[in-house]
Amino acid sequence: MTASVLPVGLTVVAVLVTLVLTLVALRRLQVVRRLAPEVTREILHASMSAVALTFPWLFDADWPVIALAVLGVGTMLAIRMVPTVRDALGGVLHVSDQPSVGDLCFPVAVCGLYLFVGDSPVLYTIPLLLLGVAGPLAALVGVRMGQTAYSTVEGPKSREGTAAFAVLAFLCVHVPLVLFTPVGRVEGLWIAAIAAALATIVEAVSWRGLDNLFLPLGTVAILMRLLTFPAPLLAGHAVVMLLLILLASSMRRETTVGGAGVFGAVLVGYLAWALGGTAWLLPPVLVYLLYTRVWPAAREADGLPHDPSRRPHTAHNVFSVSSVGVLWLLVSSALDLELLFPYALAWAVTFSFLGVDRMRVARPEWSVGQLAWRAAWRATLVGVGPVLLVVWLRVWAVRVAGEAEGGAPVPDRPILLTLAIVALALLATAASAAILARWKQRIDLDTTDFEGRVFRAGIVGPLSALGLLALLVP
């Protein structure tokens, strides 16, 4: 970083004044030209991203950017809360029926980027290009040319706008990497393709303007990891991403996940594979493919496959179902611990819940015991089966090759471990099914949708933790 030509305090004031003048000019333009709030908001994003791009060359310390972030958030809060300011400038940012925190997230994201990668101009620039170039231009394409829509938590988005974002995101990543870094051309292509795909997914599944936070910080995290990979490994990541997209899209008719929820499923699957490996990818993939197939009459209760309007589950539902499993994945990755069984058990318990939800409708005459038993063995087979496969593949590798692949731990008593895994899985899944079957009606009647999700996660978490007991088996 280089020192600012102007005094730091004067530079901070100049940036803040630029923000205010931009807001005033856009509000005036909005009134005179009758521009839609969406258009003025995207112009503001582009303008402020351009200003933020100069920060590594304006400041050589962190505190001015932190101060600007605080002042920026304060300005946005004033526009929301002070009637006079809201009447004068609020139309630039807010649409009354679409509450958003994107204006608050933007300065926080810029500050985070500067603190993390402000000394790396390329890593700092790419996320801001996504916010200031790819996002606004793709939004305009969607408004002007959008013909086919898909559902998101925030309402419909156009496939044309999403496709435009993907192309622009690829260019925003690839061009800086090729021009300003020693990354090879092949590696640059793979990195840009993977980062663009993930950025497109994040943009599609975000809600209430949170893409202004998730998109830049997530892009930095992705790039910092991908830049360390050789070309063959990058190609593997791209192939897995493509296969997940094709799988989720082709099987959409067989699930109740619709619209951007399909993107959410792809994101969870890629995260599982990238951080854990193939064994960690199997439980979520099997749950996604089989949750409407292994329960008799559940498909009819869901209106599948003949009723395309029965796709009620959004990205919120996907992330809610995945939350506990993803938490085990992150803990395992961060602490470098083998937590595959608790992770898989979380998916098994979740699969049990999905079955009870459907069979309470399809088979209302079934007792709690009948539901619990049927849920237990099905969920154990789907969710925990991959763990048993991994255990015995490691045992086979030791017996044939003399060592397990990657130096993975091999149990001394595989049969005892298998029995422990099956017993714990049956216990956890049967208990979860019984709990939900017993109190499902009360949960549905007495709680909001969000509270119901929290309640389910509160059951999945402790029951999946029973999987830690399997670590005691030598």
PDB file of C-alpha atoms in Angstrom, residues 11 28 36 93 130 178 230-231 275 282 341 374 414 423 462 466 473:
ATOM      1  CA  THR A  11      -9.266  12.005   2.389  1.00  0.00           C
ATOM      2  CA  ARG A  28     -32.369  14.167  -8.309  1.00  0.00           C
ATOM      3  CA  ALA A  36     -36.810   2.946 -10.892  1.00  0.00           C
ATOM      4  CA  LEU A  93     -31.927   2.764  -1.805  1.00  0.00           C
ATOM      5  CA  LEU A 130     -18.273  -8.348  -8.914  1.00  0.00           C
ATOM      6  CA  VAL A 178      -4.192 -13.005 -16.280  1.00  0.00           C
ATOM      7  CA  PRO A 230      -2.338 -26.891  -9.555  1.00  0.00           C
ATOM      8  CA  ALA A 231      -4.226 -27.134 -12.846  1.00  0.00           C
ATOM      9  CA  LEU A 275     -13.702 -29.473   2.575  1.00  0.00           C
ATOM     10  CA  LEU A 282     -22.381 -38.910  -0.418  1.00  0.00           C
ATOM     11  CA  PHE A 341     -19.927 -40.239  11.471  1.00  0.00           C
ATOM     12  CA  ARG A 374     -39.640 -47.164   9.355  1.00  0.00           C
ATOM     13  CA  PRO A 414     -14.087 -52.989  12.179  1.00  0.00           C
ATOM     14  CA  ALA A 423     -26.776 -49.134  16.799  1.00  0.00           C
ATOM     15  CA  PRO A 462     -27.583 -33.380  20.115  1.00  0.00           C
ATOM     16  CA  LEU A 466     -24.108 -39.359  19.669  1.00  0.00           C
ATOM     17  CA  VAL A 473     -14.225 -47.830  19.603  1.00  0.00           C
TER      18      VAL A 473
END
